[in-house]
PDB file of C-alpha atoms in Angstrom:
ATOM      1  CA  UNK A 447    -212.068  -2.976  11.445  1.00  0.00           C
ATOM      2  CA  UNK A 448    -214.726  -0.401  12.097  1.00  0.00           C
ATOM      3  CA  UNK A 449    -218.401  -1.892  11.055  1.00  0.00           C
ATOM      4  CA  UNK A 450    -220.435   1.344  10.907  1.00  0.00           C
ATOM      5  CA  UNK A 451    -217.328   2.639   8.254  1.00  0.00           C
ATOM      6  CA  UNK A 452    -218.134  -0.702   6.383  1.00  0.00           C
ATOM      7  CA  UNK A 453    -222.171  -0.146   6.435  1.00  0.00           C
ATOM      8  CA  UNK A 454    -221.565   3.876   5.468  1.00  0.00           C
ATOM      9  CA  UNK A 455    -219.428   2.251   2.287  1.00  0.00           C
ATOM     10  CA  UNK A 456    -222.287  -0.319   1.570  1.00  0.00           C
ATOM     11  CA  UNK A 457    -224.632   2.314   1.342  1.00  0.00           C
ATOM     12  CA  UNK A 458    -222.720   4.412  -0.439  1.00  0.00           C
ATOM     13  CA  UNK A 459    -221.460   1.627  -3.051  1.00  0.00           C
ATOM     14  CA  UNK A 460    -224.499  -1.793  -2.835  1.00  0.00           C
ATOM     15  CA  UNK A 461    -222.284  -2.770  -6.158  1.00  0.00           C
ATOM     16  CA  UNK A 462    -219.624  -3.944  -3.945  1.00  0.00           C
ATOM     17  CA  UNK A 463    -218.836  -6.553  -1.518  1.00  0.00           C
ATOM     18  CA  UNK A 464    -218.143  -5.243   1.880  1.00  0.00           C
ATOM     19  CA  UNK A 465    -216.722  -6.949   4.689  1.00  0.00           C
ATOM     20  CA  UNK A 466    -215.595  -6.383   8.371  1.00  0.00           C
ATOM     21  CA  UNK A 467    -212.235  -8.533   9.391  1.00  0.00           C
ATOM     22  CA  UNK A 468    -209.727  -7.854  12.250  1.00  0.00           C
ATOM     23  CA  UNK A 469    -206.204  -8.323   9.851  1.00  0.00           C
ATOM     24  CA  UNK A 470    -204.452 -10.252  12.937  1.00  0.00           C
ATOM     25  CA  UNK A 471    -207.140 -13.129  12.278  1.00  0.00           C
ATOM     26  CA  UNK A 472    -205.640 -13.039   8.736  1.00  0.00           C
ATOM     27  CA  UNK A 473    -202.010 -13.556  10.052  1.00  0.00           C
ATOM     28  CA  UNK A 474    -202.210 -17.462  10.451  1.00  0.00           C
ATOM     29  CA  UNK A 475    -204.965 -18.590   7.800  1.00  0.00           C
ATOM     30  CA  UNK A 476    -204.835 -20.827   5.201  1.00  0.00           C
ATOM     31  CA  UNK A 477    -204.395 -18.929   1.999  1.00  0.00           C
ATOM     32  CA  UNK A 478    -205.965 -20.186  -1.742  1.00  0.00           C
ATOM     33  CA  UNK A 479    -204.915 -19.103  -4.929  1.00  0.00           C
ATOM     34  CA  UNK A 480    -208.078 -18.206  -5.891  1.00  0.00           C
ATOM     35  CA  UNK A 481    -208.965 -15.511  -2.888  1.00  0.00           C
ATOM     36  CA  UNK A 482    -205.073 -13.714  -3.713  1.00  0.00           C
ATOM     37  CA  UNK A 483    -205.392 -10.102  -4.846  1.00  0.00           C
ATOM     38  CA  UNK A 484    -203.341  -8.207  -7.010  1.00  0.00           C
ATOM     39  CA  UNK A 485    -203.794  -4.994  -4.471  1.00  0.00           C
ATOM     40  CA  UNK A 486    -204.192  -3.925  -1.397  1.00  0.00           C
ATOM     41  CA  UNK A 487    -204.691  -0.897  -0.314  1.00  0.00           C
ATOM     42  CA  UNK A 488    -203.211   0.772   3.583  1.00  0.00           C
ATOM     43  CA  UNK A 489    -205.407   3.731   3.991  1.00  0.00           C
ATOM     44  CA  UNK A 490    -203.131   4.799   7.452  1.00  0.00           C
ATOM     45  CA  UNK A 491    -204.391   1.689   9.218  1.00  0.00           C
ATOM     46  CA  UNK A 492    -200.371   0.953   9.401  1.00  0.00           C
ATOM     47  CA  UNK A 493    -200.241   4.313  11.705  1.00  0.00           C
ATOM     48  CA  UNK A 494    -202.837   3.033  13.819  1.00  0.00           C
ATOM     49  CA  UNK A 495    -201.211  -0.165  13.812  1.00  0.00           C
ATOM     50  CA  UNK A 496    -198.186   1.254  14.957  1.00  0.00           C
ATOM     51  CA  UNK A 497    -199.802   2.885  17.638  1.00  0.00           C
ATOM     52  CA  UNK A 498    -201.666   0.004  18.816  1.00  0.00           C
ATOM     53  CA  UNK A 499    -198.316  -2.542  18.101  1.00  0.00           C
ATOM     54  CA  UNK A 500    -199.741  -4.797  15.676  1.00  0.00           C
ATOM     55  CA  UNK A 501    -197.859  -3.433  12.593  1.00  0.00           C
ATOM     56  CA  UNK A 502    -196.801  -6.983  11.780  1.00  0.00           C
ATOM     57  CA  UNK A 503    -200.014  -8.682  12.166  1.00  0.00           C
ATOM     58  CA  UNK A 504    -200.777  -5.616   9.562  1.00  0.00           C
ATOM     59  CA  UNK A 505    -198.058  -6.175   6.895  1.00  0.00           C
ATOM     60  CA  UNK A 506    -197.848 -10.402   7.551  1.00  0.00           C
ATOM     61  CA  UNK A 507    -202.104 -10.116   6.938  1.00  0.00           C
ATOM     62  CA  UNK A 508    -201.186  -7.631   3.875  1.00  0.00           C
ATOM     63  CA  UNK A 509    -198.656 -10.544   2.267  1.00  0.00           C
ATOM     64  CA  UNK A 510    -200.887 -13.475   2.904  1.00  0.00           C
ATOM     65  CA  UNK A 511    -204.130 -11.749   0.847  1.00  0.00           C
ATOM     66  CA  UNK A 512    -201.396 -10.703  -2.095  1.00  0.00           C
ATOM     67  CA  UNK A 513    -200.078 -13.375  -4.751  1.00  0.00           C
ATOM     68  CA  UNK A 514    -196.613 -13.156  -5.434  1.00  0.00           C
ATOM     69  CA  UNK A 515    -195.999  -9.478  -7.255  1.00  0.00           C
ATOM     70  CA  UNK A 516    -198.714  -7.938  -6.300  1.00  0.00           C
ATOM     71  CA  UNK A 517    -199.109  -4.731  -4.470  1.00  0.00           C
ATOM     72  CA  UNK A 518    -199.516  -3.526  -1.238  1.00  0.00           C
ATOM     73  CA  UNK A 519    -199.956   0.584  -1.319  1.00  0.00           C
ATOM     74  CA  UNK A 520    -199.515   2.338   1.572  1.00  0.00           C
ATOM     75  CA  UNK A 521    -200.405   5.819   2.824  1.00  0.00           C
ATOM     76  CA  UNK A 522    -198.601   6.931   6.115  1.00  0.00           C
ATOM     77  CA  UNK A 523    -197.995   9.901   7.807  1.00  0.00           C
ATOM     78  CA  UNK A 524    -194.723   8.356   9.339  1.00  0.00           C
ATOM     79  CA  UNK A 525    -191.024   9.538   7.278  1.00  0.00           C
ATOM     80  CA  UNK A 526    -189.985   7.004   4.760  1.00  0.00           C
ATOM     81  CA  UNK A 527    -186.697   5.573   6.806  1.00  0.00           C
ATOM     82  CA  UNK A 528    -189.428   4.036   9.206  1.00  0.00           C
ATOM     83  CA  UNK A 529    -191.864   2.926   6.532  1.00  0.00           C
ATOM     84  CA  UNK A 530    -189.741   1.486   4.472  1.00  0.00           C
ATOM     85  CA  UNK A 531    -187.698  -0.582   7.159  1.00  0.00           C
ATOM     86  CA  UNK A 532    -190.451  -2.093   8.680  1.00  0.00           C
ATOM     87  CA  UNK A 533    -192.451  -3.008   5.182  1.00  0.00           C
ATOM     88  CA  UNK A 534    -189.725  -4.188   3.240  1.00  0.00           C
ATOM     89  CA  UNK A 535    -186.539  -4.025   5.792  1.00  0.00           C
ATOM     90  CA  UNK A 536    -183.787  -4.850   2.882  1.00  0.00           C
ATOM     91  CA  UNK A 537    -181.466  -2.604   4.687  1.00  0.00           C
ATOM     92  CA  UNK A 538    -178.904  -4.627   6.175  1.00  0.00           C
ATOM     93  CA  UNK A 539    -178.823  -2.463   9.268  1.00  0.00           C
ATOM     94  CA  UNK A 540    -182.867  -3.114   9.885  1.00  0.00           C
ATOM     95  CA  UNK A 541    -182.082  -6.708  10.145  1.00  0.00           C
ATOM     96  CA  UNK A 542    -178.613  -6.544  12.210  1.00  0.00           C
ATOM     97  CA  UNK A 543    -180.677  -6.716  15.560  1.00  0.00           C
ATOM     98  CA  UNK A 544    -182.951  -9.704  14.853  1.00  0.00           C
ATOM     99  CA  UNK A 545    -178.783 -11.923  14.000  1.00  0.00           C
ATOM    100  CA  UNK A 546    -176.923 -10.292  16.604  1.00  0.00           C
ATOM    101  CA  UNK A 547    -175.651 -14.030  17.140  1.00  0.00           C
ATOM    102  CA  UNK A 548    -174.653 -14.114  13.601  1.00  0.00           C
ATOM    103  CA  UNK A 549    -172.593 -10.472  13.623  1.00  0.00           C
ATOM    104  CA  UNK A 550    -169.937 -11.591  12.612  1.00  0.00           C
ATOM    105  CA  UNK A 551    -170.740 -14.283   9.836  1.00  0.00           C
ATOM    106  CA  UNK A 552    -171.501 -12.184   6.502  1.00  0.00           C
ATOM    107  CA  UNK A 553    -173.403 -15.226   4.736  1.00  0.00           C
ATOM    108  CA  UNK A 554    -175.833 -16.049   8.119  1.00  0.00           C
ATOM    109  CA  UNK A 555    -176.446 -11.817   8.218  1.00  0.00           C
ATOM    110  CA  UNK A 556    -177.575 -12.223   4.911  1.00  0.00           C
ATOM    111  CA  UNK A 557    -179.399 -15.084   4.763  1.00  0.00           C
ATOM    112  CA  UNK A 558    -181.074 -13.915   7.773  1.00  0.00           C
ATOM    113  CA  UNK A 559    -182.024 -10.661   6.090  1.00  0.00           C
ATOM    114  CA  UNK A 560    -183.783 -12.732   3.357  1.00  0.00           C
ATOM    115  CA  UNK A 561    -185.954 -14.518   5.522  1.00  0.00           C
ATOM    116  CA  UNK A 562    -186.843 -11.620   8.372  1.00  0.00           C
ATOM    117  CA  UNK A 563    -187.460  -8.835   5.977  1.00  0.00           C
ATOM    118  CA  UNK A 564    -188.172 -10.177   2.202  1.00  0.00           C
ATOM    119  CA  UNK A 565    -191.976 -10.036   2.116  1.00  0.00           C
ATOM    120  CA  UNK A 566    -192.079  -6.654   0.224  1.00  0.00           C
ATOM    121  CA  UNK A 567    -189.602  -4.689  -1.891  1.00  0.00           C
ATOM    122  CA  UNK A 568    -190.103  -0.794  -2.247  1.00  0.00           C
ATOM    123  CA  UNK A 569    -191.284  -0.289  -5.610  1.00  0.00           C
ATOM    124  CA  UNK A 570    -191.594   3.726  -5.741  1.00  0.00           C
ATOM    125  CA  UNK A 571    -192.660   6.581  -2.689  1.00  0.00           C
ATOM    126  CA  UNK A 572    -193.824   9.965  -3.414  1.00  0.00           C
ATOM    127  CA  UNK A 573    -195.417  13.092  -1.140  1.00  0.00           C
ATOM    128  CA  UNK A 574    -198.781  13.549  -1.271  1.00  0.00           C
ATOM    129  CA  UNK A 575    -200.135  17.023  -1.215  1.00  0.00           C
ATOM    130  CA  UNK A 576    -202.908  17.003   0.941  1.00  0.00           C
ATOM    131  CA  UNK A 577    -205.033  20.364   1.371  1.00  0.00           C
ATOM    132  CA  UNK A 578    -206.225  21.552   4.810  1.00  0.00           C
ATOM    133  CA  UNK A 579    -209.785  22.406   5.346  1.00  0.00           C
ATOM    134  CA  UNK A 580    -210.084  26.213   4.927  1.00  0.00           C
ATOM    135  CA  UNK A 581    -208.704  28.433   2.401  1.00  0.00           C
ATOM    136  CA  UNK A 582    -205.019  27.402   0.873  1.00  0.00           C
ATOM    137  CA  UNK A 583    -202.329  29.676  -0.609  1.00  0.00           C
ATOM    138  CA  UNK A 584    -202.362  28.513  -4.010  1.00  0.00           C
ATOM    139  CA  UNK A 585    -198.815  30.862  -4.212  1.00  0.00           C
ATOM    140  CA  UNK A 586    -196.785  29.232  -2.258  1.00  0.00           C
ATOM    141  CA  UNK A 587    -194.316  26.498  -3.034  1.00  0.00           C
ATOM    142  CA  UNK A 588    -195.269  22.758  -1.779  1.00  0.00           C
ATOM    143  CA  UNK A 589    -193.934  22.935   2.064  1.00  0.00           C
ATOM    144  CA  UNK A 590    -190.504  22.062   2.519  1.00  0.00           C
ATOM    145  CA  UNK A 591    -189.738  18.746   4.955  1.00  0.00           C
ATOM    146  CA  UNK A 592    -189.001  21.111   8.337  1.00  0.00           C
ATOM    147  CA  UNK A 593    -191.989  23.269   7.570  1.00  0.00           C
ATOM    148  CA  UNK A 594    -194.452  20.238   7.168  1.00  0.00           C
ATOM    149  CA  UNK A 595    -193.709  17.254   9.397  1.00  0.00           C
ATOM    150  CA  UNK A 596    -196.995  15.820   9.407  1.00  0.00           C
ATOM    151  CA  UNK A 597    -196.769  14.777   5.446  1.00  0.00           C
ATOM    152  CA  UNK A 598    -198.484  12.085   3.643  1.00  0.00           C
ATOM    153  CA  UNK A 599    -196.594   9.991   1.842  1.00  0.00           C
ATOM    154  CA  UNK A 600    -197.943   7.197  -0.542  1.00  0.00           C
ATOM    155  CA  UNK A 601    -195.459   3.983  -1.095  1.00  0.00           C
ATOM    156  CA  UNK A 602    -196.324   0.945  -3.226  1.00  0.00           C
ATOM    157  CA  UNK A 603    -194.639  -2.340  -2.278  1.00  0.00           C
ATOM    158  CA  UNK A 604    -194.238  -5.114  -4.412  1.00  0.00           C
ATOM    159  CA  UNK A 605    -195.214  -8.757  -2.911  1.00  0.00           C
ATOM    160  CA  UNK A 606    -191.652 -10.924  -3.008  1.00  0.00           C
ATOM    161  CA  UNK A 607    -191.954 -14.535  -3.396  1.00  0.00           C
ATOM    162  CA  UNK A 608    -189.833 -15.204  -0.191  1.00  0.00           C
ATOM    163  CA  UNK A 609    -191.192 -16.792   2.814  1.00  0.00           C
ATOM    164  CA  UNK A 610    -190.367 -15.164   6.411  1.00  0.00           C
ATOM    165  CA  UNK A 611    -189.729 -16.810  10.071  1.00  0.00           C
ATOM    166  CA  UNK A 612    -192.875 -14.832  11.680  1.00  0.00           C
ATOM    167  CA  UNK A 613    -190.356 -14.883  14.885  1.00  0.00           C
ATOM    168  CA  UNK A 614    -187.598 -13.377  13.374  1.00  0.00           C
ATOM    169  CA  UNK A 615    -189.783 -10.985  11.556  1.00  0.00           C
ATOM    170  CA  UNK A 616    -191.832  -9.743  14.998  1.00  0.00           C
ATOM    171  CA  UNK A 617    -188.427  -9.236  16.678  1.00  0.00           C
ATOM    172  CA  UNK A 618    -186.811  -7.023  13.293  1.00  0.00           C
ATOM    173  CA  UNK A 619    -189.555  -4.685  13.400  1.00  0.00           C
ATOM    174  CA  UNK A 620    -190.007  -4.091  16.703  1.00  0.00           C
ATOM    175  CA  UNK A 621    -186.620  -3.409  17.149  1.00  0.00           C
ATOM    176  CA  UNK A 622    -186.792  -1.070  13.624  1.00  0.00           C
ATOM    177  CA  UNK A 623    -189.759   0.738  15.598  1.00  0.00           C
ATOM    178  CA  UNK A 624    -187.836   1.374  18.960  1.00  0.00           C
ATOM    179  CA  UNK A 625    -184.639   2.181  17.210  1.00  0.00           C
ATOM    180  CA  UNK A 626    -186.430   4.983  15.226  1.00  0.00           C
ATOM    181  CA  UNK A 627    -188.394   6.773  17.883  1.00  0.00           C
ATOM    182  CA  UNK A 628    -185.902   6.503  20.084  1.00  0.00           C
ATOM    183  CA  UNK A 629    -183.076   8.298  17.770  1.00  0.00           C
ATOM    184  CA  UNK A 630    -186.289  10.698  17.402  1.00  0.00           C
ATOM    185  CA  UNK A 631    -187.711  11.113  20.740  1.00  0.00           C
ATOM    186  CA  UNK A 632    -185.416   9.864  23.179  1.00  0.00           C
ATOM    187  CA  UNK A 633    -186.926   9.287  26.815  1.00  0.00           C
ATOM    188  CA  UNK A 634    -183.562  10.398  28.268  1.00  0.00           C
ATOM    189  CA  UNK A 635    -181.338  12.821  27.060  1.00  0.00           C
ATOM    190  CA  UNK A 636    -178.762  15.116  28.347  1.00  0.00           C
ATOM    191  CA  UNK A 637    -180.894  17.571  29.357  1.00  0.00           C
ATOM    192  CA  UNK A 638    -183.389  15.461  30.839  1.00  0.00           C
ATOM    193  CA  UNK A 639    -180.697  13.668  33.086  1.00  0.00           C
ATOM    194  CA  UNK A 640    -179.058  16.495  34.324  1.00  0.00           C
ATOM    195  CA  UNK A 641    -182.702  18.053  35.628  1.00  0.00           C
ATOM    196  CA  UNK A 642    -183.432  14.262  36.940  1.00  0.00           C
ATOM    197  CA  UNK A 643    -180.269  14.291  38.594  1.00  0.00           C
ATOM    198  CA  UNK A 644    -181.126  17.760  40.333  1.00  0.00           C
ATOM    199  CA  UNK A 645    -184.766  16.395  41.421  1.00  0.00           C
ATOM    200  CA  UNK A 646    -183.286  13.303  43.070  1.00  0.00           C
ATOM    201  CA  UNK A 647    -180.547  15.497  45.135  1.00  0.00           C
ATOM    202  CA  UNK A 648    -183.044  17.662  46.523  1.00  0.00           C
ATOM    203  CA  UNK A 649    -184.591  14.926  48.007  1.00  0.00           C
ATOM    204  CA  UNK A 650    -181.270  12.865  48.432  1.00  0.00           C
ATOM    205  CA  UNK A 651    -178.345  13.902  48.391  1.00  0.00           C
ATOM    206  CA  UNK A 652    -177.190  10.438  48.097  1.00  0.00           C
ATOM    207  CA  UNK A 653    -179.174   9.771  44.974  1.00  0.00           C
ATOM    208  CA  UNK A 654    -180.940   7.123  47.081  1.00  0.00           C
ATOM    209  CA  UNK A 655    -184.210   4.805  46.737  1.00  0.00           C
ATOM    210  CA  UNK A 656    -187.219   6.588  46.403  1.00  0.00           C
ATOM    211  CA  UNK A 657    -191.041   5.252  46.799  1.00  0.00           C
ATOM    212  CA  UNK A 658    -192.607   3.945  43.783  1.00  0.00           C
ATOM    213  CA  UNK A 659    -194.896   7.238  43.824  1.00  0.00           C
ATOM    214  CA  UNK A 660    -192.005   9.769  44.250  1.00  0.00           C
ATOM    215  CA  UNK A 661    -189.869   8.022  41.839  1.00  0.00           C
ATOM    216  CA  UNK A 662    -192.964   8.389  39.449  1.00  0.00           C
ATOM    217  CA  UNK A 663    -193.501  11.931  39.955  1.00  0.00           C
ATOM    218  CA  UNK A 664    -189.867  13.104  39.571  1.00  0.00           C
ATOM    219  CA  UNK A 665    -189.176  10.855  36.517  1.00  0.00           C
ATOM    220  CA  UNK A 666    -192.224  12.111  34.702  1.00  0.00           C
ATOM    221  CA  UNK A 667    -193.954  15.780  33.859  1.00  0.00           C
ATOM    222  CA  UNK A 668    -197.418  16.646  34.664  1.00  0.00           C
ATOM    223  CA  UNK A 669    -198.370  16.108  30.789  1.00  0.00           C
ATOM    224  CA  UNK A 670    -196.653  12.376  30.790  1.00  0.00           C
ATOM    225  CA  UNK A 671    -198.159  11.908  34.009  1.00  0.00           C
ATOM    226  CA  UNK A 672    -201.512  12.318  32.402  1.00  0.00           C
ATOM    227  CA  UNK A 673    -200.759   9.714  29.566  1.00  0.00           C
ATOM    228  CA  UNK A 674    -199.005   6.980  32.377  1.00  0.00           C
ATOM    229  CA  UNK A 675    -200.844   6.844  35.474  1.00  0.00           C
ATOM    230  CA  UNK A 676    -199.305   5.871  38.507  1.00  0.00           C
ATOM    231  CA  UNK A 677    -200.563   2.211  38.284  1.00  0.00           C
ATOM    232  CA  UNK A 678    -199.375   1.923  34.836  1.00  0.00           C
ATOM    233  CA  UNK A 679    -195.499   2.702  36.247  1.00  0.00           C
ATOM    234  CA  UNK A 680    -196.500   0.248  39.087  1.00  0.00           C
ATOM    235  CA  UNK A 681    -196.963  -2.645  36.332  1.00  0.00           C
ATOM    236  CA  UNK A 682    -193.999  -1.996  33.937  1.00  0.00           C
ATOM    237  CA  UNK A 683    -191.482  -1.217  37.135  1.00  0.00           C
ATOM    238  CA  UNK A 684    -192.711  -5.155  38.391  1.00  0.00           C
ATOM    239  CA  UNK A 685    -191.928  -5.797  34.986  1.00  0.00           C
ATOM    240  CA  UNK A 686    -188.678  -3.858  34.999  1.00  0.00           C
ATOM    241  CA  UNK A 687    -187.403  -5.548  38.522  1.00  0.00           C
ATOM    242  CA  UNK A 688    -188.631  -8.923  37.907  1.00  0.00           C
ATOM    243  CA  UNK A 689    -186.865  -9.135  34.219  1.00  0.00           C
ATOM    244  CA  UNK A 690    -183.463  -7.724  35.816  1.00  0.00           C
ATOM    245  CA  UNK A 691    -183.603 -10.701  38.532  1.00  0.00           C
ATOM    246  CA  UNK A 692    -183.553 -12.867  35.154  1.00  0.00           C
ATOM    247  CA  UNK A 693    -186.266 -15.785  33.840  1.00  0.00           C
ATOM    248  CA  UNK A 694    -188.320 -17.310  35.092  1.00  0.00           C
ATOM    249  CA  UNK A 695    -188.169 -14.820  38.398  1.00  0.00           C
ATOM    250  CA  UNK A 696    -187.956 -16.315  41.527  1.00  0.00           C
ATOM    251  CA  UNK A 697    -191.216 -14.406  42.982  1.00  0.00           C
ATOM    252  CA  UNK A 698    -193.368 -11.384  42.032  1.00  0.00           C
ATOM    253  CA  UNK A 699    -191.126  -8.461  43.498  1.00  0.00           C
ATOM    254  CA  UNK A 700    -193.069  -7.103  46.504  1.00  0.00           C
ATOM    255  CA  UNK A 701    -194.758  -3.519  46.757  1.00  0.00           C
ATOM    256  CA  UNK A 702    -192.000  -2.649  49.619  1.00  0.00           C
ATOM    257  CA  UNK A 703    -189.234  -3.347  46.673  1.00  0.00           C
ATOM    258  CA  UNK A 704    -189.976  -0.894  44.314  1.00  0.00           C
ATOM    259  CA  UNK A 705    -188.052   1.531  44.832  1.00  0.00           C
ATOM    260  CA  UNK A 706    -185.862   3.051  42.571  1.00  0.00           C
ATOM    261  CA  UNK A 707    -182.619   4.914  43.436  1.00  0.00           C
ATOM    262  CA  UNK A 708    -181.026   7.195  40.406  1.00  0.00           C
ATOM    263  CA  UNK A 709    -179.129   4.710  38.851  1.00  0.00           C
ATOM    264  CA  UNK A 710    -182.277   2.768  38.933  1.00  0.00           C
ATOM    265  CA  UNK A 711    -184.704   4.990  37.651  1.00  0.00           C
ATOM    266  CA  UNK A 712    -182.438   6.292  34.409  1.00  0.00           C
ATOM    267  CA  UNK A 713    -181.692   2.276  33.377  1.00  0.00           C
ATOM    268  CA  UNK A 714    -185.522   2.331  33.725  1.00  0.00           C
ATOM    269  CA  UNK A 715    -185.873   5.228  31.436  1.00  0.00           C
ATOM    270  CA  UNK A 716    -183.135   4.086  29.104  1.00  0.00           C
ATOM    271  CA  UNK A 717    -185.287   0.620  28.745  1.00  0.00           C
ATOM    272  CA  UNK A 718    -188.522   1.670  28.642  1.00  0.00           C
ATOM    273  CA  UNK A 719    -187.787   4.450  25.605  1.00  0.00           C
TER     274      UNK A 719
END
């Protein structure tokens, strides 16, 4: 998606055919037999697609330039669990949140599982030893899980031949996404309630409403602060406020009602993580 990467590779390679493409103009395109690979390639553009939430525009663009059994290889800095789940998502429990209305019927949970999560099947995973710039301890063991976090990991998928409800699919893996970082990084824990709860007393002991702006500096740190500006809480507490008076809402929720009280402001938390 970068051009001046694309012209450095032309340069470096005129033997090839280069080409600059967004993948989420890919997603809905008519697809020929004759333009299907038998690879492609995910140099960490599914991190960065993560990031930017267009992971299944990503893998849905990766499926529809693939004929059936070919490969999509992936290199990600994310852990396997997440990789896996959203790229293939054959584990039952990836799925169980896009058939919630079908929880309790075994054959619809399946079937369901087929069509929101069949594009890909893992194939094989490994660690990649990557070495820093600078001078390396040829010595030591390869760094254990705990000690190395940030570790590439290369995974090849194999193209199934099973079509997917693009619906159904956006819904599994955004809910495999939020699921995942929030078991890792959850917005509110313990610890982070019980200092919340000790903010809001000291500037009501009732636990009261607060103004949009004091709500926004209690709930967040200085760093987070930094990251989500003021009018960035403004726009996902309208959100918030006019999603809990149900849809369609009635009328944009005024400035003068955003306030949140405690209760408030931690269902706010626990939604938005």
């Amino acid at each position: 998606r970068d051009a001046s990467v694309v012209e450095t590779m032309r340069k470096r390679r005129p033997d090839l055919a280069w080409s600059v493409l967004a993948f989420d103009d890919l997603v809905d395109a008519p697809s020929s037999s004759r333009t299907l690979s038998d690879w492609a390639f995910d140099k960490s553009t599914l991190d960065a697609a993560l990031a930017e939430g267009t992971a299944f525009d990503l893998i849905a663009c990766a499926a529809r330039c693939l004929r059936v059994g070919g490969y999509y290889v992936v290199v990600s800095l994310h852990a396997p669990d997440l990789v896996t789940a959203l790229v293939a998502g054959d584990d039952a429990s990836s799925c169980q949140g896009a058939a919630a209305e079908n929880d309790d019927d075994e054959d619809a949970l399946r079937h369901n599982i087929r069509a929101c999560g069949g594009l890909f099947r893992l194939v094989g995973a490994r660690r990649l030893q990557v070495e820093a710039s600078g001078e390396s301890d040829s010595s030591s063991a390869e760094p254990s899980e705990e000690a190395s976090p940030a570790s590439h990991r290369l995974y090849v998928f194999e193209k199934t031949e099973y079509m997917i409800d693009a619906a159904a699919e956006r819904r599994r893996q955004r809910a495999v996404v939020d699921g995942y970082f929030r078991a890792r990084r959850p917005l509110l824990d313990a610890d982070r309630r019980a200092a919340l709860e000790a903010a809001w007393r000291r500037h009501d002991p009732d636990f009261g409403a607060l103004s949009l702006e004091m709500a926004w500096r209690i709930l967040f740190s200085d760093v987070e602060r930094r990251a989500y500006d003021l009018e960035d809480f403004r726009a996902d507490g309208r959100a918030f406020f006019e999603a809990r008076r149900g849809s369609p809402p009635k009328a944009e929720v005024a400035e003068d009602d955003l306030r949140f009280d405690l209760a408030t402001a931690l269902l706010f938390l626990d939604v938005m993580q």
